[in-house]
PDB file of C-alpha atoms in Angstrom:
ATOM      1  CA  MET A 252     -10.818  -5.063  14.106  1.00 87.00           C
ATOM      2  CA  ARG A 253     -12.763  -3.746  11.286  1.00 93.00           C
ATOM      3  CA  VAL A 254     -11.092  -3.246   8.055  1.00 95.00           C
ATOM      4  CA  VAL A 255     -12.721  -1.717   4.598  1.00 97.00           C
ATOM      5  CA  HIS A 256     -10.482  -1.472   1.606  1.00 97.00           C
ATOM      6  CA  PHE A 257     -11.315   1.427  -0.673  1.00 98.00           C
ATOM      7  CA  GLY A 258      -8.760  -0.222  -3.207  1.00 97.00           C
ATOM      8  CA  HIS A 259      -5.230   0.336  -4.226  1.00 97.00           C
ATOM      9  CA  ALA A 260      -3.546   1.467  -0.762  1.00 98.00           C
ATOM     10  CA  CYS A 261      -6.290   3.016   0.948  1.00 98.00           C
ATOM     11  CA  VAL A 262      -7.456   1.372   4.216  1.00 98.00           C
ATOM     12  CA  LEU A 263     -10.097   1.740   6.331  1.00 98.00           C
ATOM     13  CA  LEU A 264      -9.401   0.612  10.045  1.00 97.00           C
ATOM     14  CA  GLU A 265     -11.873  -0.314  12.742  1.00 95.00           C
ATOM     15  CA  THR A 266      -9.723  -0.838  15.912  1.00 93.00           C
ATOM     16  CA  GLY A 267     -12.543  -0.739  18.580  1.00 89.00           C
ATOM     17  CA  ASN A 268     -11.389   2.334  20.232  1.00 88.00           C
ATOM     18  CA  ALA A 269     -10.863   4.614  17.195  1.00 96.00           C
ATOM     19  CA  ARG A 270     -11.707   5.208  12.949  1.00 97.00           C
ATOM     20  CA  ILE A 271      -7.883   5.081  11.359  1.00 98.00           C
ATOM     21  CA  LEU A 272      -8.153   5.985   7.166  1.00 98.00           C
ATOM     22  CA  LEU A 273      -4.600   5.060   5.709  1.00 98.00           C
ATOM     23  CA  ASP A 274      -3.531   6.680   2.378  1.00 98.00           C
ATOM     24  CA  PRO A 275      -6.365   8.068   0.671  1.00 98.00           C
ATOM     25  CA  GLY A 276      -5.152   8.687  -2.997  1.00 98.00           C
ATOM     26  CA  ALA A 277      -6.318   9.153  -6.352  1.00 98.00           C
ATOM     27  CA  PHE A 278      -6.827   5.351  -7.271  1.00 97.00           C
ATOM     28  CA  SER A 279      -9.210   4.699  -4.470  1.00 98.00           C
ATOM     29  CA  GLU A 280     -12.521   5.628  -3.910  1.00 96.00           C
ATOM     30  CA  GLY A 281     -15.510   5.789  -1.665  1.00 96.00           C
ATOM     31  CA  PHE A 282     -13.653   6.966   1.122  1.00 97.00           C
ATOM     32  CA  GLU A 283     -14.502  10.333   0.886  1.00 96.00           C
ATOM     33  CA  GLY A 284     -18.057   9.101   2.515  1.00 95.00           C
ATOM     34  CA  GLU A 285     -16.438   8.272   5.733  1.00 96.00           C
ATOM     35  CA  ARG A 286     -17.334  10.200   8.599  1.00 97.00           C
ATOM     36  CA  GLU A 287     -16.673  10.185  12.332  1.00 97.00           C
ATOM     37  CA  LEU A 288     -13.312   9.467  11.740  1.00 98.00           C
ATOM     38  CA  ASP A 289     -10.310  10.012  13.849  1.00 98.00           C
ATOM     39  CA  ALA A 290      -7.397  10.436  12.145  1.00 98.00           C
ATOM     40  CA  VAL A 291      -5.702  10.284   8.449  1.00 98.00           C
ATOM     41  CA  LEU A 292      -2.605   8.830   8.176  1.00 98.00           C
ATOM     42  CA  ILE A 293      -0.051   9.891   4.947  1.00 98.00           C
ATOM     43  CA  THR A 294       2.370   7.147   3.730  1.00 98.00           C
ATOM     44  CA  HIS A 295       4.644   8.988   1.635  1.00 98.00           C
ATOM     45  CA  GLN A 296       3.481  11.983  -0.860  1.00 98.00           C
ATOM     46  CA  HIS A 297       3.194  10.003  -4.276  1.00 98.00           C
ATOM     47  CA  PHE A 298      -1.066  11.494  -5.395  1.00 98.00           C
ATOM     48  CA  ASP A 299      -2.006   7.408  -5.559  1.00 98.00           C
ATOM     49  CA  HIS A 300      -1.434   7.689  -1.445  1.00 98.00           C
ATOM     50  CA  ILE A 301      -2.907  10.983  -0.927  1.00 98.00           C
ATOM     51  CA  ASP A 302      -5.464  12.736  -2.929  1.00 98.00           C
ATOM     52  CA  SER A 303      -4.906  16.098  -2.956  1.00 97.00           C
ATOM     53  CA  GLU A 304      -8.316  17.540  -4.300  1.00 97.00           C
ATOM     54  CA  LYS A 305     -10.304  15.080  -1.589  1.00 98.00           C
ATOM     55  CA  LEU A 306      -8.965  15.093   0.902  1.00 98.00           C
ATOM     56  CA  PRO A 307      -9.599  19.016   2.109  1.00 98.00           C
ATOM     57  CA  LYS A 308     -13.432  17.743   1.470  1.00 97.00           C
ATOM     58  CA  LEU A 309     -12.874  15.128   4.024  1.00 98.00           C
ATOM     59  CA  LEU A 310     -11.380  16.463   6.644  1.00 98.00           C
ATOM     60  CA  GLU A 311     -13.723  18.839   6.252  1.00 97.00           C
ATOM     61  CA  ALA A 312     -16.289  16.859   7.025  1.00 98.00           C
ATOM     62  CA  ASN A 313     -14.280  15.194   9.937  1.00 98.00           C
ATOM     63  CA  PRO A 314     -13.523  18.161  12.067  1.00 97.00           C
ATOM     64  CA  GLY A 315     -12.671  15.574  14.842  1.00 96.00           C
ATOM     65  CA  ALA A 316     -10.052  13.855  12.415  1.00 98.00           C
ATOM     66  CA  LYS A 317      -6.196  14.641  12.791  1.00 98.00           C
ATOM     67  CA  LEU A 318      -3.915  14.472   9.814  1.00 98.00           C
ATOM     68  CA  VAL A 319      -0.384  12.546   9.861  1.00 98.00           C
ATOM     69  CA  VAL A 320       2.049  12.722   7.464  1.00 98.00           C
ATOM     70  CA  ASP A 321       5.849  12.071   6.781  1.00 98.00           C
ATOM     71  CA  ARG A 322       8.120  14.790   6.186  1.00 98.00           C
ATOM     72  CA  GLY A 323       7.838  14.478   2.277  1.00 98.00           C
ATOM     73  CA  THR A 324       4.327  15.019   2.351  1.00 98.00           C
ATOM     74  CA  GLU A 325       4.440  18.208   4.157  1.00 98.00           C
ATOM     75  CA  GLU A 326       4.641  20.803   1.733  1.00 97.00           C
ATOM     76  CA  THR A 327       1.645  19.112  -0.265  1.00 97.00           C
ATOM     77  CA  VAL A 328      -0.311  19.397   3.040  1.00 98.00           C
ATOM     78  CA  ARG A 329       0.792  22.605   4.197  1.00 97.00           C
ATOM     79  CA  LYS A 330      -0.225  24.077   0.245  1.00 97.00           C
ATOM     80  CA  LEU A 331      -3.428  22.851   1.296  1.00 97.00           C
ATOM     81  CA  GLY A 332      -3.975  24.948   3.985  1.00 97.00           C
ATOM     82  CA  LEU A 333      -4.337  21.725   6.463  1.00 97.00           C
ATOM     83  CA  GLU A 334      -3.315  21.392  10.207  1.00 97.00           C
ATOM     84  CA  TYR A 335      -1.458  18.330  10.542  1.00 98.00           C
ATOM     85  CA  GLN A 336       1.442  16.821  12.370  1.00 98.00           C
ATOM     86  CA  VAL A 337       4.909  15.713  10.291  1.00 98.00           C
ATOM     87  CA  VAL A 338       5.811  11.918  12.074  1.00 98.00           C
ATOM     88  CA  ASN A 339       9.425  10.627  11.635  1.00 98.00           C
ATOM     89  CA  PRO A 340      10.313   6.445  12.702  1.00 98.00           C
ATOM     90  CA  GLY A 341      10.184   6.327  16.136  1.00 98.00           C
ATOM     91  CA  ASP A 342       7.735   8.422  16.916  1.00 98.00           C
ATOM     92  CA  ALA A 343       4.554   7.624  19.269  1.00 98.00           C
ATOM     93  CA  LEU A 344       1.338   8.768  19.330  1.00 97.00           C
ATOM     94  CA  GLU A 345      -2.220   7.554  20.675  1.00 97.00           C
ATOM     95  CA  ILE A 346      -5.090   8.452  18.527  1.00 96.00           C
ATOM     96  CA  GLY A 347      -8.613   7.728  19.723  1.00 93.00           C
ATOM     97  CA  GLY A 348      -7.344   5.337  22.070  1.00 94.00           C
ATOM     98  CA  ALA A 349      -5.200   3.639  19.903  1.00 97.00           C
ATOM     99  CA  ALA A 350      -1.547   3.254  19.588  1.00 97.00           C
ATOM    100  CA  ILE A 351       0.077   4.019  16.154  1.00 98.00           C
ATOM    101  CA  ASN A 352       4.094   3.377  16.613  1.00 98.00           C
ATOM    102  CA  VAL A 353       6.205   4.871  12.625  1.00 98.00           C
ATOM    103  CA  VAL A 354       8.486   2.734  11.289  1.00 98.00           C
ATOM    104  CA  GLY A 355      10.487   2.890   8.190  1.00 97.00           C
ATOM    105  CA  GLY A 356      11.829   6.287   6.729  1.00 95.00           C
ATOM    106  CA  GLN A 357      12.376   5.430   3.044  1.00 97.00           C
ATOM    107  CA  HIS A 358      10.097   4.755  -0.184  1.00 98.00           C
ATOM    108  CA  ALA A 359      11.197   1.398  -1.653  1.00 98.00           C
ATOM    109  CA  VAL A 360      14.043   2.114  -4.911  1.00 97.00           C
ATOM    110  CA  ILE A 361      12.178   2.545  -8.402  1.00 97.00           C
ATOM    111  CA  HIS A 362      14.990   3.188 -10.468  1.00 97.00           C
ATOM    112  CA  ALA A 363      18.687   4.423 -10.304  1.00 96.00           C
ATOM    113  CA  ASP A 364      17.975   7.387 -11.815  1.00 98.00           C
ATOM    114  CA  ILE A 365      14.667   8.636  -9.393  1.00 97.00           C
ATOM    115  CA  PRO A 366      15.464  10.169  -6.378  1.00 97.00           C
ATOM    116  CA  VAL A 367      14.392   7.483  -3.048  1.00 97.00           C
ATOM    117  CA  ILE A 368      11.445   9.636  -1.072  1.00 98.00           C
ATOM    118  CA  PRO A 369      10.694   9.673   2.774  1.00 98.00           C
ATOM    119  CA  ASN A 370       8.092   7.037   3.535  1.00 98.00           C
ATOM    120  CA  VAL A 371       6.507   5.955   6.574  1.00 98.00           C
ATOM    121  CA  GLY A 372       4.642   3.023   7.182  1.00 98.00           C
ATOM    122  CA  TYR A 373       2.413   2.520  10.741  1.00 98.00           C
ATOM    123  CA  LEU A 374       1.613   0.400  12.985  1.00 98.00           C
ATOM    124  CA  VAL A 375      -1.884   0.628  14.648  1.00 98.00           C
ATOM    125  CA  ASP A 376      -1.643  -1.111  18.075  1.00 96.00           C
ATOM    126  CA  HIS A 377       1.528  -2.466  18.363  1.00 94.00           C
ATOM    127  CA  GLY A 378       0.901  -4.576  15.123  1.00 95.00           C
ATOM    128  CA  ALA A 379      -2.722  -5.450  15.000  1.00 97.00           C
ATOM    129  CA  PHE A 380      -2.327  -3.831  11.369  1.00 98.00           C
ATOM    130  CA  TYR A 381       0.759  -2.823   9.578  1.00 98.00           C
ATOM    131  CA  HIS A 382       0.357  -0.431   6.284  1.00 98.00           C
ATOM    132  CA  PRO A 383       4.032  -0.309   4.993  1.00 98.00           C
ATOM    133  CA  GLY A 384       3.215   2.199   2.893  1.00 98.00           C
ATOM    134  CA  ASP A 385       5.860   1.944  -0.575  1.00 98.00           C
ATOM    135  CA  SER A 386       8.240   0.168   1.189  1.00 98.00           C
ATOM    136  CA  PHE A 387       9.366  -4.252   2.373  1.00 98.00           C
ATOM    137  CA  PHE A 388      10.409  -2.318   5.906  1.00 98.00           C
ATOM    138  CA  VAL A 389      10.044  -5.102   8.221  1.00 98.00           C
ATOM    139  CA  PRO A 390       8.804  -3.997  11.284  1.00 97.00           C
ATOM    140  CA  GLU A 391      10.852  -5.600  14.625  1.00 96.00           C
ATOM    141  CA  GLN A 392       7.405  -6.292  16.630  1.00 95.00           C
ATOM    142  CA  GLN A 393       5.186  -8.818  15.870  1.00 97.00           C
ATOM    143  CA  VAL A 394       2.634  -8.034  12.909  1.00 98.00           C
ATOM    144  CA  ASP A 395      -1.011  -9.476  13.191  1.00 97.00           C
ATOM    145  CA  VAL A 396      -2.259  -8.138  10.076  1.00 97.00           C
ATOM    146  CA  LEU A 397      -0.231  -6.695   7.241  1.00 98.00           C
ATOM    147  CA  GLY A 398      -1.374  -4.817   4.784  1.00 98.00           C
ATOM    148  CA  LEU A 399       0.741  -6.358   1.535  1.00 98.00           C
ATOM    149  CA  PRO A 400       1.518  -4.372  -1.200  1.00 98.00           C
ATOM    150  CA  THR A 401       0.356  -6.226  -4.356  1.00 98.00           C
ATOM    151  CA  GLY A 402       1.730  -4.590  -7.637  1.00 97.00           C
ATOM    152  CA  ALA A 403       3.904  -1.671  -8.483  1.00 97.00           C
ATOM    153  CA  PRO A 404       6.866   0.041 -10.340  1.00 96.00           C
ATOM    154  CA  TRP A 405       8.977  -0.481  -7.588  1.00 97.00           C
ATOM    155  CA  LEU A 406       7.747  -4.354  -7.145  1.00 97.00           C
ATOM    156  CA  LYS A 407       7.971  -7.425  -8.513  1.00 95.00           C
ATOM    157  CA  ALA A 408       5.537 -10.295  -7.124  1.00 96.00           C
ATOM    158  CA  GLY A 409       8.750 -12.424  -5.898  1.00 97.00           C
ATOM    159  CA  GLU A 410       9.734  -9.895  -4.157  1.00 98.00           C
ATOM    160  CA  ALA A 411       6.088  -9.242  -2.450  1.00 98.00           C
ATOM    161  CA  VAL A 412       6.505 -12.676  -1.625  1.00 98.00           C
ATOM    162  CA  ASP A 413       9.547 -12.421   0.395  1.00 98.00           C
ATOM    163  CA  TYR A 414       8.356  -9.400   1.853  1.00 98.00           C
ATOM    164  CA  LEU A 415       4.786 -11.742   3.330  1.00 98.00           C
ATOM    165  CA  ARG A 416       7.422 -14.673   4.443  1.00 98.00           C
ATOM    166  CA  ALA A 417       9.507 -12.044   6.090  1.00 98.00           C
ATOM    167  CA  VAL A 418       6.459 -10.231   8.372  1.00 98.00           C
ATOM    168  CA  ALA A 419       5.034 -13.316   9.005  1.00 98.00           C
ATOM    169  CA  PRO A 420       1.447 -11.612   9.852  1.00 98.00           C
ATOM    170  CA  ARG A 421      -0.988 -14.080  10.729  1.00 97.00           C
ATOM    171  CA  VAL A 422      -3.116 -13.056   7.913  1.00 97.00           C
ATOM    172  CA  ALA A 423      -2.368 -11.015   4.858  1.00 98.00           C
ATOM    173  CA  VAL A 424      -4.292  -8.263   3.347  1.00 97.00           C
ATOM    174  CA  PRO A 425      -3.328  -7.081  -0.029  1.00 98.00           C
ATOM    175  CA  ILE A 426      -3.342  -3.457  -1.494  1.00 98.00           C
ATOM    176  CA  HIS A 427      -1.792  -1.541  -3.895  1.00 98.00           C
ATOM    177  CA  GLU A 428      -3.309  -3.441  -6.981  1.00 97.00           C
ATOM    178  CA  ALA A 429      -4.210  -0.734  -9.076  1.00 96.00           C
ATOM    179  CA  VAL A 430      -1.528  -0.748 -11.407  1.00 95.00           C
ATOM    180  CA  LEU A 431      -2.835  -4.738 -12.181  1.00 96.00           C
ATOM    181  CA  ALA A 432      -4.741  -5.503 -14.739  1.00 95.00           C
ATOM    182  CA  ASN A 433      -5.503  -8.477 -12.872  1.00 96.00           C
ATOM    183  CA  PRO A 434      -4.175  -8.340  -9.764  1.00 96.00           C
ATOM    184  CA  ALA A 435      -5.959 -12.739  -8.494  1.00 96.00           C
ATOM    185  CA  MET A 436      -2.797 -13.766 -10.305  1.00 96.00           C
ATOM    186  CA  HIS A 437      -0.743 -11.895  -7.473  1.00 97.00           C
ATOM    187  CA  TYR A 438      -2.665 -13.065  -4.763  1.00 97.00           C
ATOM    188  CA  GLY A 439      -2.761 -16.426  -6.029  1.00 97.00           C
ATOM    189  CA  LEU A 440       0.823 -16.722  -5.215  1.00 96.00           C
ATOM    190  CA  PHE A 441       0.794 -15.125  -2.029  1.00 97.00           C
ATOM    191  CA  THR A 442      -1.780 -17.836  -1.227  1.00 97.00           C
ATOM    192  CA  ASN A 443       0.291 -20.727  -2.569  1.00 97.00           C
ATOM    193  CA  LEU A 444       3.632 -19.063  -1.216  1.00 98.00           C
ATOM    194  CA  ALA A 445       2.385 -18.031   2.083  1.00 98.00           C
ATOM    195  CA  PRO A 446       4.656 -18.864   5.047  1.00 97.00           C
ATOM    196  CA  GLU A 447       3.214 -21.545   7.421  1.00 96.00           C
ATOM    197  CA  GLY A 448       0.533 -19.893   9.795  1.00 96.00           C
ATOM    198  CA  THR A 449      -0.439 -16.964   7.414  1.00 97.00           C
ATOM    199  CA  GLU A 450      -3.704 -16.448   5.558  1.00 97.00           C
ATOM    200  CA  VAL A 451      -4.082 -14.431   2.915  1.00 97.00           C
ATOM    201  CA  ARG A 452      -7.352 -12.649   2.833  1.00 95.00           C
ATOM    202  CA  VAL A 453      -9.020 -10.989   0.089  1.00 95.00           C
ATOM    203  CA  ALA A 454     -10.832  -7.796   1.035  1.00 92.00           C
ATOM    204  CA  ALA A 455     -12.916  -6.338  -2.259  1.00 87.00           C
ATOM    205  CA  ARG A 456     -13.344  -2.468  -3.015  1.00 88.00           C
ATOM    206  CA  GLY A 457     -15.395  -1.455  -0.374  1.00 85.00           C
ATOM    207  CA  GLU A 458     -15.845  -4.487   1.385  1.00 79.00           C
ATOM    208  CA  ASP A 459     -16.602  -4.810   5.037  1.00 82.00           C
ATOM    209  CA  VAL A 460     -13.855  -7.413   6.497  1.00 86.00           C
ATOM    210  CA  LYS A 461     -13.753  -8.633  10.562  1.00 84.00           C
ATOM    211  CA  LEU A 462     -10.087 -10.168  11.023  1.00 82.00           C
ATOM    212  CA  ARG A 463     -10.302 -11.004  14.806  1.00 70.00           C
TER     213      ARG A 463
END
């Protein structure tokens, strides 16, 4: 599996069968130049996970790419005039030869006064890679590579460590870091406090990382 981290929540996966882009948001950059994508997957409606300005041009340049969104993002993509598929937790898809299982359901709580919105996570190829979006949802399946949320208004570092331990992947790739002035501090915590058998692999923006 090849992974490219375009910053924050945006990750490109090359599974050997499919090229899948997840959460191309406004805090990410470089993803708009990708071509021959099989799918674009969106976990939820927040602008740091879906860039409404860049997404239409990205899909125009990738006519074979299927846009998959959660129900909370449907209004956004409908207003953009895009073709899309809405998914819910429990759904299973096959895109470009890759298996996609939809899990989760809700965004993590930001504050009691802020309504909780929908959020789905995507398990690619039965746990070969897992993107949880903005949630701490732990799937039933064993996860090989986890996109680990690092910093957010809904997250503190200790919670991220506990989540890493709960999922216990073979490799954790920190994502969702753009709101931090110095994410390396969190990366150090992850490395020092990871469960036995888990490697923390930091992927710089735009870096091509092979994970197996």
